[in-house]
PDB file of C-alpha atoms in Angstrom:
ATOM      1  CA  MET Q   1     115.997  41.919 135.405  1.00  0.00           C
ATOM      2  CA  THR Q   2     116.704  40.798 131.591  1.00  0.00           C
ATOM      3  CA  CYS Q   3     119.565  38.569 131.263  1.00  0.00           C
ATOM      4  CA  PHE Q   4     120.343  38.636 127.357  1.00  0.00           C
ATOM      5  CA  SER Q   5     123.075  36.172 127.599  1.00  0.00           C
ATOM      6  CA  LEU Q   6     120.414  33.551 128.339  1.00  0.00           C
ATOM      7  CA  ILE Q   7     119.039  33.507 124.766  1.00  0.00           C
ATOM      8  CA  ASN Q   8     119.160  30.856 122.477  1.00  0.00           C
ATOM      9  CA  LYS Q   9     119.821  32.170 119.169  1.00  0.00           C
ATOM     10  CA  ASN Q  10     117.601  29.393 117.900  1.00  0.00           C
ATOM     11  CA  TYR Q  11     114.629  30.976 119.584  1.00  0.00           C
ATOM     12  CA  ILE Q  12     115.316  34.752 117.911  1.00  0.00           C
ATOM     13  CA  LYS Q  13     112.545  35.557 115.825  1.00  0.00           C
ATOM     14  CA  THR Q  14     112.983  36.817 112.229  1.00  0.00           C
ATOM     15  CA  ILE Q  15     111.882  40.262 111.103  1.00  0.00           C
ATOM     16  CA  GLY Q  16     110.977  41.577 107.665  1.00  0.00           C
ATOM     17  CA  ILE Q  17     110.852  45.104 106.399  1.00  0.00           C
ATOM     18  CA  ILE Q  18     108.691  46.452 103.740  1.00  0.00           C
ATOM     19  CA  GLY Q  19     111.466  49.355 102.797  1.00  0.00           C
ATOM     20  CA  GLY Q  20     112.280  51.568  99.836  1.00  0.00           C
ATOM     21  CA  ILE Q  21     109.600  54.150 101.168  1.00  0.00           C
ATOM     22  CA  GLY Q  22     111.765  56.098 100.972  1.00  0.00           C
ATOM     23  CA  PRO Q  23     115.276  54.605 100.528  1.00  0.00           C
ATOM     24  CA  GLU Q  24     117.040  56.923 102.903  1.00  0.00           C
ATOM     25  CA  SER Q  25     114.935  56.138 105.579  1.00  0.00           C
ATOM     26  CA  THR Q  26     115.254  52.497 104.978  1.00  0.00           C
ATOM     27  CA  ILE Q  27     119.223  52.818 105.164  1.00  0.00           C
ATOM     28  CA  GLU Q  28     118.421  54.336 108.762  1.00  0.00           C
ATOM     29  CA  TYR Q  29     116.093  51.750 109.851  1.00  0.00           C
ATOM     30  CA  TYR Q  30     118.804  49.107 108.878  1.00  0.00           C
ATOM     31  CA  ARG Q  31     121.317  50.813 110.483  1.00  0.00           C
ATOM     32  CA  LEU Q  32     119.508  51.439 113.716  1.00  0.00           C
ATOM     33  CA  PHE Q  33     118.458  47.855 113.637  1.00  0.00           C
ATOM     34  CA  VAL Q  34     121.747  46.651 113.760  1.00  0.00           C
ATOM     35  CA  LYS Q  35     122.809  49.151 116.476  1.00  0.00           C
ATOM     36  CA  ARG Q  36     119.955  48.311 118.682  1.00  0.00           C
ATOM     37  CA  TYR Q  37     120.384  44.393 118.353  1.00  0.00           C
ATOM     38  CA  GLN Q  38     124.101  44.421 119.019  1.00  0.00           C
ATOM     39  CA  GLU Q  39     123.754  46.818 121.964  1.00  0.00           C
ATOM     40  CA  ARG Q  40     120.834  44.927 123.739  1.00  0.00           C
ATOM     41  CA  LEU Q  41     122.620  41.493 123.271  1.00  0.00           C
ATOM     42  CA  ASP Q  42     126.095  43.061 123.794  1.00  0.00           C
ATOM     43  CA  THR Q  43     127.297  41.117 120.617  1.00  0.00           C
ATOM     44  CA  LYS Q  44     129.295  41.776 117.617  1.00  0.00           C
ATOM     45  CA  ASP Q  45     126.977  39.451 115.794  1.00  0.00           C
ATOM     46  CA  TYR Q  46     124.559  40.784 113.048  1.00  0.00           C
ATOM     47  CA  PRO Q  47     120.784  40.142 112.944  1.00  0.00           C
ATOM     48  CA  GLU Q  48     119.143  38.320 110.148  1.00  0.00           C
ATOM     49  CA  VAL Q  49     116.593  40.678 108.621  1.00  0.00           C
ATOM     50  CA  LEU Q  50     114.646  40.505 105.070  1.00  0.00           C
ATOM     51  CA  ILE Q  51     114.096  44.003 103.447  1.00  0.00           C
ATOM     52  CA  SER Q  52     111.860  43.963 100.559  1.00  0.00           C
ATOM     53  CA  SER Q  53     112.165  47.261  98.958  1.00  0.00           C
ATOM     54  CA  ILE Q  54     109.328  48.240  96.855  1.00  0.00           C
ATOM     55  CA  ASN Q  55     108.485  50.995  94.366  1.00  0.00           C
ATOM     56  CA  LEU Q  56     107.678  53.981  96.121  1.00  0.00           C
ATOM     57  CA  THR Q  57     106.373  55.788  92.723  1.00  0.00           C
ATOM     58  CA  GLU Q  58     103.811  53.427  92.547  1.00  0.00           C
ATOM     59  CA  LEU Q  59     102.870  53.292  96.576  1.00  0.00           C
ATOM     60  CA  LEU Q  60     102.566  57.153  96.265  1.00  0.00           C
ATOM     61  CA  GLY Q  61     100.803  57.319  93.022  1.00  0.00           C
ATOM     62  CA  TYR Q  62      97.669  55.273  95.138  1.00  0.00           C
ATOM     63  CA  VAL Q  63      98.139  57.409  98.168  1.00  0.00           C
ATOM     64  CA  PHE Q  64      97.889  60.585  96.474  1.00  0.00           C
ATOM     65  CA  THR Q  65      94.902  59.758  94.238  1.00  0.00           C
ATOM     66  CA  ASN Q  66      93.145  58.339  97.048  1.00  0.00           C
ATOM     67  CA  GLN Q  67      93.020  54.802  95.408  1.00  0.00           C
ATOM     68  CA  GLN Q  68      93.134  53.119  98.807  1.00  0.00           C
ATOM     69  CA  ASP Q  69      91.493  49.692  97.564  1.00  0.00           C
ATOM     70  CA  ARG Q  70      94.606  49.285  95.268  1.00  0.00           C
ATOM     71  CA  LEU Q  71      97.141  50.574  97.926  1.00  0.00           C
ATOM     72  CA  VAL Q  72      95.969  47.856 100.186  1.00  0.00           C
ATOM     73  CA  ASP Q  73      96.180  45.279  97.071  1.00  0.00           C
ATOM     74  CA  PHE Q  74      99.997  46.602  96.342  1.00  0.00           C
ATOM     75  CA  MET Q  75     100.799  46.188 100.043  1.00  0.00           C
ATOM     76  CA  VAL Q  76      99.328  42.852 100.787  1.00  0.00           C
ATOM     77  CA  GLU Q  77     101.155  41.438  97.415  1.00  0.00           C
ATOM     78  CA  LYS Q  78     104.625  42.609  98.977  1.00  0.00           C
ATOM     79  CA  ILE Q  79     103.969  41.386 102.213  1.00  0.00           C
ATOM     80  CA  GLU Q  80     102.939  38.171 100.865  1.00  0.00           C
ATOM     81  CA  GLY Q  81     106.225  37.891  99.298  1.00  0.00           C
ATOM     82  CA  LEU Q  82     108.227  38.204 102.445  1.00  0.00           C
ATOM     83  CA  GLU Q  83     105.760  35.642 103.924  1.00  0.00           C
ATOM     84  CA  LYS Q  84     106.833  33.056 101.546  1.00  0.00           C
ATOM     85  CA  THR Q  85     110.166  33.036 103.626  1.00  0.00           C
ATOM     86  CA  GLY Q  86     108.544  31.858 106.845  1.00  0.00           C
ATOM     87  CA  ILE Q  87     109.490  35.100 108.908  1.00  0.00           C
ATOM     88  CA  ASP Q  88     107.623  36.048 112.304  1.00  0.00           C
ATOM     89  CA  TYR Q  89     107.064  39.472 111.984  1.00  0.00           C
ATOM     90  CA  ILE Q  90     106.731  42.347 109.408  1.00  0.00           C
ATOM     91  CA  ALA Q  91     107.288  45.992 109.649  1.00  0.00           C
ATOM     92  CA  ILE Q  92     106.325  48.716 106.916  1.00  0.00           C
ATOM     93  CA  ALA Q  93     108.881  51.053 107.227  1.00  0.00           C
ATOM     94  CA  SER Q  94     107.093  54.281 106.492  1.00  0.00           C
ATOM     95  CA  ASN Q  95     104.185  56.096 108.209  1.00  0.00           C
ATOM     96  CA  THR Q  96     102.212  56.970 105.227  1.00  0.00           C
ATOM     97  CA  PRO Q  97     100.848  53.667 104.293  1.00  0.00           C
ATOM     98  CA  HIS Q  98      99.756  53.060 107.917  1.00  0.00           C
ATOM     99  CA  MET Q  99      96.587  54.839 106.672  1.00  0.00           C
ATOM    100  CA  VAL Q 100      95.500  51.563 105.532  1.00  0.00           C
ATOM    101  CA  PHE Q 101      97.328  49.358 108.116  1.00  0.00           C
ATOM    102  CA  ASP Q 102      93.962  47.493 109.622  1.00  0.00           C
ATOM    103  CA  ARG Q 103      92.957  46.613 105.972  1.00  0.00           C
ATOM    104  CA  ILE Q 104      96.017  45.321 105.305  1.00  0.00           C
ATOM    105  CA  ALA Q 105      96.494  43.321 108.709  1.00  0.00           C
ATOM    106  CA  GLU Q 106      93.073  41.689 108.158  1.00  0.00           C
ATOM    107  CA  ARG Q 107      94.462  40.103 104.820  1.00  0.00           C
ATOM    108  CA  VAL Q 108      97.915  38.734 105.683  1.00  0.00           C
ATOM    109  CA  LYS Q 109      99.071  36.020 107.947  1.00  0.00           C
ATOM    110  CA  THR Q 110     102.186  37.314 109.591  1.00  0.00           C
ATOM    111  CA  PRO Q 111     101.693  39.696 112.604  1.00  0.00           C
ATOM    112  CA  LEU Q 112     102.512  43.536 111.874  1.00  0.00           C
ATOM    113  CA  ILE Q 113     104.228  46.010 113.774  1.00  0.00           C
ATOM    114  CA  SER Q 114     102.545  49.061 113.585  1.00  0.00           C
ATOM    115  CA  ILE Q 115     104.693  52.449 113.719  1.00  0.00           C
ATOM    116  CA  VAL Q 116     101.374  54.314 114.872  1.00  0.00           C
ATOM    117  CA  GLU Q 117     100.677  52.026 117.758  1.00  0.00           C
ATOM    118  CA  GLU Q 118     103.844  51.838 118.941  1.00  0.00           C
ATOM    119  CA  THR Q 119     104.365  55.752 118.797  1.00  0.00           C
ATOM    120  CA  CYS Q 120     101.039  56.337 120.596  1.00  0.00           C
ATOM    121  CA  ARG Q 121     102.064  53.934 123.371  1.00  0.00           C
ATOM    122  CA  VAL Q 122     105.409  55.569 123.873  1.00  0.00           C
ATOM    123  CA  VAL Q 123     103.636  58.872 124.134  1.00  0.00           C
ATOM    124  CA  ASN Q 124     101.494  57.593 126.548  1.00  0.00           C
ATOM    125  CA  ASP Q 125     103.996  56.025 128.669  1.00  0.00           C
ATOM    126  CA  LYS Q 126     105.590  59.499 128.869  1.00  0.00           C
ATOM    127  CA  LYS Q 127     101.975  60.827 130.153  1.00  0.00           C
ATOM    128  CA  LEU Q 128     101.657  63.465 127.492  1.00  0.00           C
ATOM    129  CA  GLY Q 129      98.306  64.615 126.800  1.00  0.00           C
ATOM    130  CA  LYS Q 130      98.592  66.637 123.705  1.00  0.00           C
ATOM    131  CA  VAL Q 131     101.237  66.419 120.973  1.00  0.00           C
ATOM    132  CA  GLY Q 132     101.778  67.974 117.356  1.00  0.00           C
ATOM    133  CA  LEU Q 133     102.177  65.706 114.199  1.00  0.00           C
ATOM    134  CA  LEU Q 134     104.428  66.194 111.195  1.00  0.00           C
ATOM    135  CA  GLY Q 135     104.396  64.257 108.169  1.00  0.00           C
ATOM    136  CA  THR Q 136     103.130  64.185 104.562  1.00  0.00           C
ATOM    137  CA  LYS Q 137      99.852  65.771 103.900  1.00  0.00           C
ATOM    138  CA  SER Q 138      98.323  62.150 103.949  1.00  0.00           C
ATOM    139  CA  THR Q 139      99.777  61.396 107.376  1.00  0.00           C
ATOM    140  CA  MET Q 140      98.689  64.615 108.855  1.00  0.00           C
ATOM    141  CA  THR Q 141      95.160  64.731 107.512  1.00  0.00           C
ATOM    142  CA  ASN Q 142      93.949  61.095 107.131  1.00  0.00           C
ATOM    143  CA  GLY Q 143      93.332  60.515 110.963  1.00  0.00           C
ATOM    144  CA  PHE Q 144      94.774  57.176 111.369  1.00  0.00           C
ATOM    145  CA  TYR Q 145      97.102  58.632 113.917  1.00  0.00           C
ATOM    146  CA  GLN Q 146      94.560  60.461 115.744  1.00  0.00           C
ATOM    147  CA  LYS Q 147      92.306  57.460 115.796  1.00  0.00           C
ATOM    148  CA  VAL Q 148      94.683  55.245 117.826  1.00  0.00           C
ATOM    149  CA  ALA Q 149      95.575  58.321 119.816  1.00  0.00           C
ATOM    150  CA  GLU Q 150      92.372  58.618 120.956  1.00  0.00           C
ATOM    151  CA  ARG Q 151      92.301  55.263 122.510  1.00  0.00           C
ATOM    152  CA  TYR Q 152      95.146  56.064 124.681  1.00  0.00           C
ATOM    153  CA  GLY Q 153      93.547  59.722 125.596  1.00  0.00           C
ATOM    154  CA  ILE Q 154      96.147  61.437 123.728  1.00  0.00           C
ATOM    155  CA  GLU Q 155      95.011  64.618 121.522  1.00  0.00           C
ATOM    156  CA  ILE Q 156      96.927  65.285 118.239  1.00  0.00           C
ATOM    157  CA  VAL Q 157      97.135  68.389 116.505  1.00  0.00           C
ATOM    158  CA  ILE Q 158      98.529  69.545 113.242  1.00  0.00           C
ATOM    159  CA  PRO Q 159      99.855  72.665 111.319  1.00  0.00           C
ATOM    160  CA  ASP Q 160      97.277  74.683 109.230  1.00  0.00           C
ATOM    161  CA  THR Q 161      96.392  73.786 105.683  1.00  0.00           C
ATOM    162  CA  GLU Q 162      99.155  76.275 104.345  1.00  0.00           C
ATOM    163  CA  GLN Q 163     101.707  74.869 106.830  1.00  0.00           C
ATOM    164  CA  GLN Q 164     100.654  71.207 105.638  1.00  0.00           C
ATOM    165  CA  ASP Q 165     101.477  72.151 102.158  1.00  0.00           C
ATOM    166  CA  TYR Q 166     104.598  73.420 102.757  1.00  0.00           C
ATOM    167  CA  ILE Q 167     105.608  70.649 105.027  1.00  0.00           C
ATOM    168  CA  HIS Q 168     104.343  68.054 102.123  1.00  0.00           C
ATOM    169  CA  THR Q 169     106.331  69.989  99.362  1.00  0.00           C
ATOM    170  CA  LYS Q 170     109.641  69.628 101.332  1.00  0.00           C
ATOM    171  CA  TYR Q 171     109.392  66.494 102.327  1.00  0.00           C
ATOM    172  CA  MET Q 172     108.722  65.064  98.699  1.00  0.00           C
ATOM    173  CA  SER Q 173     111.141  67.301  97.077  1.00  0.00           C
ATOM    174  CA  GLU Q 174     113.981  67.502  99.577  1.00  0.00           C
ATOM    175  CA  LEU Q 175     113.533  64.936 102.209  1.00  0.00           C
ATOM    176  CA  LEU Q 176     112.904  61.815 100.525  1.00  0.00           C
ATOM    177  CA  PHE Q 177     116.328  62.803  98.504  1.00  0.00           C
ATOM    178  CA  ASN Q 178     117.934  63.405 101.771  1.00  0.00           C
ATOM    179  CA  ARG Q 179     118.347  66.900 101.027  1.00  0.00           C
ATOM    180  CA  ILE Q 180     118.690  69.090 103.904  1.00  0.00           C
ATOM    181  CA  VAL Q 181     118.345  72.818 103.593  1.00  0.00           C
ATOM    182  CA  PRO Q 182     118.976  74.933 106.088  1.00  0.00           C
ATOM    183  CA  GLU Q 183     116.046  77.436 105.323  1.00  0.00           C
ATOM    184  CA  THR Q 184     113.633  74.410 105.427  1.00  0.00           C
ATOM    185  CA  LYS Q 185     114.807  73.496 108.704  1.00  0.00           C
ATOM    186  CA  GLU Q 186     114.315  77.018 110.146  1.00  0.00           C
ATOM    187  CA  GLN Q 187     110.737  77.138 108.813  1.00  0.00           C
ATOM    188  CA  LEU Q 188     110.023  73.490 110.303  1.00  0.00           C
ATOM    189  CA  ILE Q 189     110.919  74.775 113.612  1.00  0.00           C
ATOM    190  CA  ARG Q 190     108.818  77.868 113.170  1.00  0.00           C
ATOM    191  CA  ILE Q 191     105.866  75.666 112.485  1.00  0.00           C
ATOM    192  CA  VAL Q 192     106.369  73.664 115.527  1.00  0.00           C
ATOM    193  CA  ARG Q 193     106.943  76.921 117.663  1.00  0.00           C
ATOM    194  CA  GLU Q 194     103.733  78.153 116.527  1.00  0.00           C
ATOM    195  CA  LEU Q 195     101.707  74.951 117.551  1.00  0.00           C
ATOM    196  CA  GLN Q 196     103.547  75.300 120.980  1.00  0.00           C
ATOM    197  CA  GLU Q 197     102.351  78.748 121.086  1.00  0.00           C
ATOM    198  CA  LYS Q 198      98.646  78.203 119.801  1.00  0.00           C
ATOM    199  CA  GLU Q 199      98.051  74.696 121.009  1.00  0.00           C
ATOM    200  CA  PHE Q 200     100.283  74.312 123.894  1.00  0.00           C
ATOM    201  CA  ILE Q 201     101.554  71.046 122.734  1.00  0.00           C
ATOM    202  CA  GLU Q 202     103.797  69.148 125.114  1.00  0.00           C
ATOM    203  CA  GLY Q 203     105.650  66.971 122.601  1.00  0.00           C
ATOM    204  CA  LEU Q 204     105.934  66.407 118.808  1.00  0.00           C
ATOM    205  CA  ILE Q 205     105.565  63.454 116.647  1.00  0.00           C
ATOM    206  CA  LEU Q 206     107.877  63.152 113.455  1.00  0.00           C
ATOM    207  CA  GLY Q 207     105.183  61.225 111.534  1.00  0.00           C
ATOM    208  CA  GLY Q 208     107.591  60.754 108.796  1.00  0.00           C
ATOM    209  CA  THR Q 209     110.631  58.680 108.851  1.00  0.00           C
ATOM    210  CA  GLU Q 210     112.914  61.146 106.789  1.00  0.00           C
ATOM    211  CA  LEU Q 211     111.833  63.965 109.232  1.00  0.00           C
ATOM    212  CA  PRO Q 212     114.508  62.701 111.824  1.00  0.00           C
ATOM    213  CA  LEU Q 213     117.002  63.689 109.262  1.00  0.00           C
ATOM    214  CA  ILE Q 214     116.248  67.420 109.406  1.00  0.00           C
ATOM    215  CA  LEU Q 215     114.648  67.547 113.068  1.00  0.00           C
ATOM    216  CA  LYS Q 216     116.470  66.440 116.186  1.00  0.00           C
ATOM    217  CA  GLN Q 217     115.557  66.884 119.841  1.00  0.00           C
ATOM    218  CA  ALA Q 218     118.428  68.772 120.219  1.00  0.00           C
ATOM    219  CA  ASP Q 219     116.380  71.507 118.316  1.00  0.00           C
ATOM    220  CA  PHE Q 220     113.684  71.833 120.909  1.00  0.00           C
ATOM    221  CA  ALA Q 221     114.625  72.087 124.570  1.00  0.00           C
ATOM    222  CA  ASP Q 222     111.116  72.326 126.083  1.00  0.00           C
ATOM    223  CA  ILE Q 223     109.206  69.636 124.312  1.00  0.00           C
ATOM    224  CA  GLU Q 224     109.680  65.709 123.590  1.00  0.00           C
ATOM    225  CA  ILE Q 225     110.528  64.885 120.205  1.00  0.00           C
ATOM    226  CA  PHE Q 226     109.266  61.378 119.097  1.00  0.00           C
ATOM    227  CA  ASP Q 227     111.198  59.961 116.557  1.00  0.00           C
ATOM    228  CA  THR Q 228     109.070  57.281 114.908  1.00  0.00           C
ATOM    229  CA  THR Q 229     111.867  55.593 112.963  1.00  0.00           C
ATOM    230  CA  VAL Q 230     113.760  54.865 116.549  1.00  0.00           C
ATOM    231  CA  ILE Q 231     110.471  53.815 118.032  1.00  0.00           C
ATOM    232  CA  HIS Q 232     109.634  51.228 115.542  1.00  0.00           C
ATOM    233  CA  VAL Q 233     113.039  49.951 115.360  1.00  0.00           C
ATOM    234  CA  GLU Q 234     113.036  49.481 119.243  1.00  0.00           C
ATOM    235  CA  SER Q 235     109.585  47.502 119.055  1.00  0.00           C
ATOM    236  CA  MET Q 236     111.174  45.453 116.125  1.00  0.00           C
ATOM    237  CA  VAL Q 237     114.005  44.392 118.392  1.00  0.00           C
ATOM    238  CA  ASP Q 238     111.670  43.493 121.179  1.00  0.00           C
ATOM    239  CA  ARG Q 239     109.615  41.203 118.712  1.00  0.00           C
ATOM    240  CA  MET Q 240     112.886  39.608 117.633  1.00  0.00           C
ATOM    241  CA  LEU Q 241     113.956  38.738 121.051  1.00  0.00           C
ATOM    242  CA  GLU Q 242     110.346  38.263 122.150  1.00  0.00           C
ATOM    243  CA  ILE Q 243     110.415  40.990 125.079  1.00  0.00           C
ATOM    244  CA  ASN Q 244     107.342  42.397 126.188  1.00  0.00           C
ATOM    245  CA  GLN Q 245     106.483  45.926 127.171  1.00  0.00           C
ATOM    246  CA  VAL Q 246     108.232  45.738 130.937  1.00  0.00           C
ATOM    247  CA  GLY Q 247     111.379  44.437 129.526  1.00  0.00           C
ATOM    248  CA  TYR Q 248     110.996  40.375 130.186  1.00  0.00           C
ATOM    249  CA  PHE Q 249     111.252  37.677 128.048  1.00  0.00           C
ATOM    250  CA  ILE Q 250     108.046  36.266 127.074  1.00  0.00           C
TER     251      ILE Q 250
END
């Protein structure tokens, strides 16, 4: 059994977050991070965390024109800025930049916490073999989620091309700005229901950190919803407290 009261705060690790991609989800990252830190340590203290809010427009310009080399350079530059503070771990608070995660990780010194790896591990822990994936078009179609999931024996399926375009458009024009439109929510739920009927998915990965603003577990009684923001934050708190995957201090 883990005894959090025995933690020496001098040994708590420091976490850096590459945020602003987008701003609404970064706010949620910080809120959840504070909440889970306080809950797990049973404390009113606040965790020390460094957030580097970067230029979303520049990042998306590289993503949507498939300039992956420039995307890697851009992300490495921002991460190196955080590294100068001497932090122990860094998390990129967005799914889409993980399309080049391995290349970024090779070029920086600080360990990175992958939202994709952590999410696939949680899906595997639930013993699900087939799940749907929603996100930006780049996240759904670039294969980086599928590549990691395959290592766990998990099959990932995505909506058809027309539905991908719809999701991407609504993501970029509404969700990034925290605009929750009831008609959009209804259509997203219909898309997921179609995946259930045609592909027999057992769960759904919300592979965009703004998607939990509009889709909740309460919307789906018969499949498991994987909120990648929640999963990522939990793994960040694990690293901060140096907890291993079975819940003990390292």
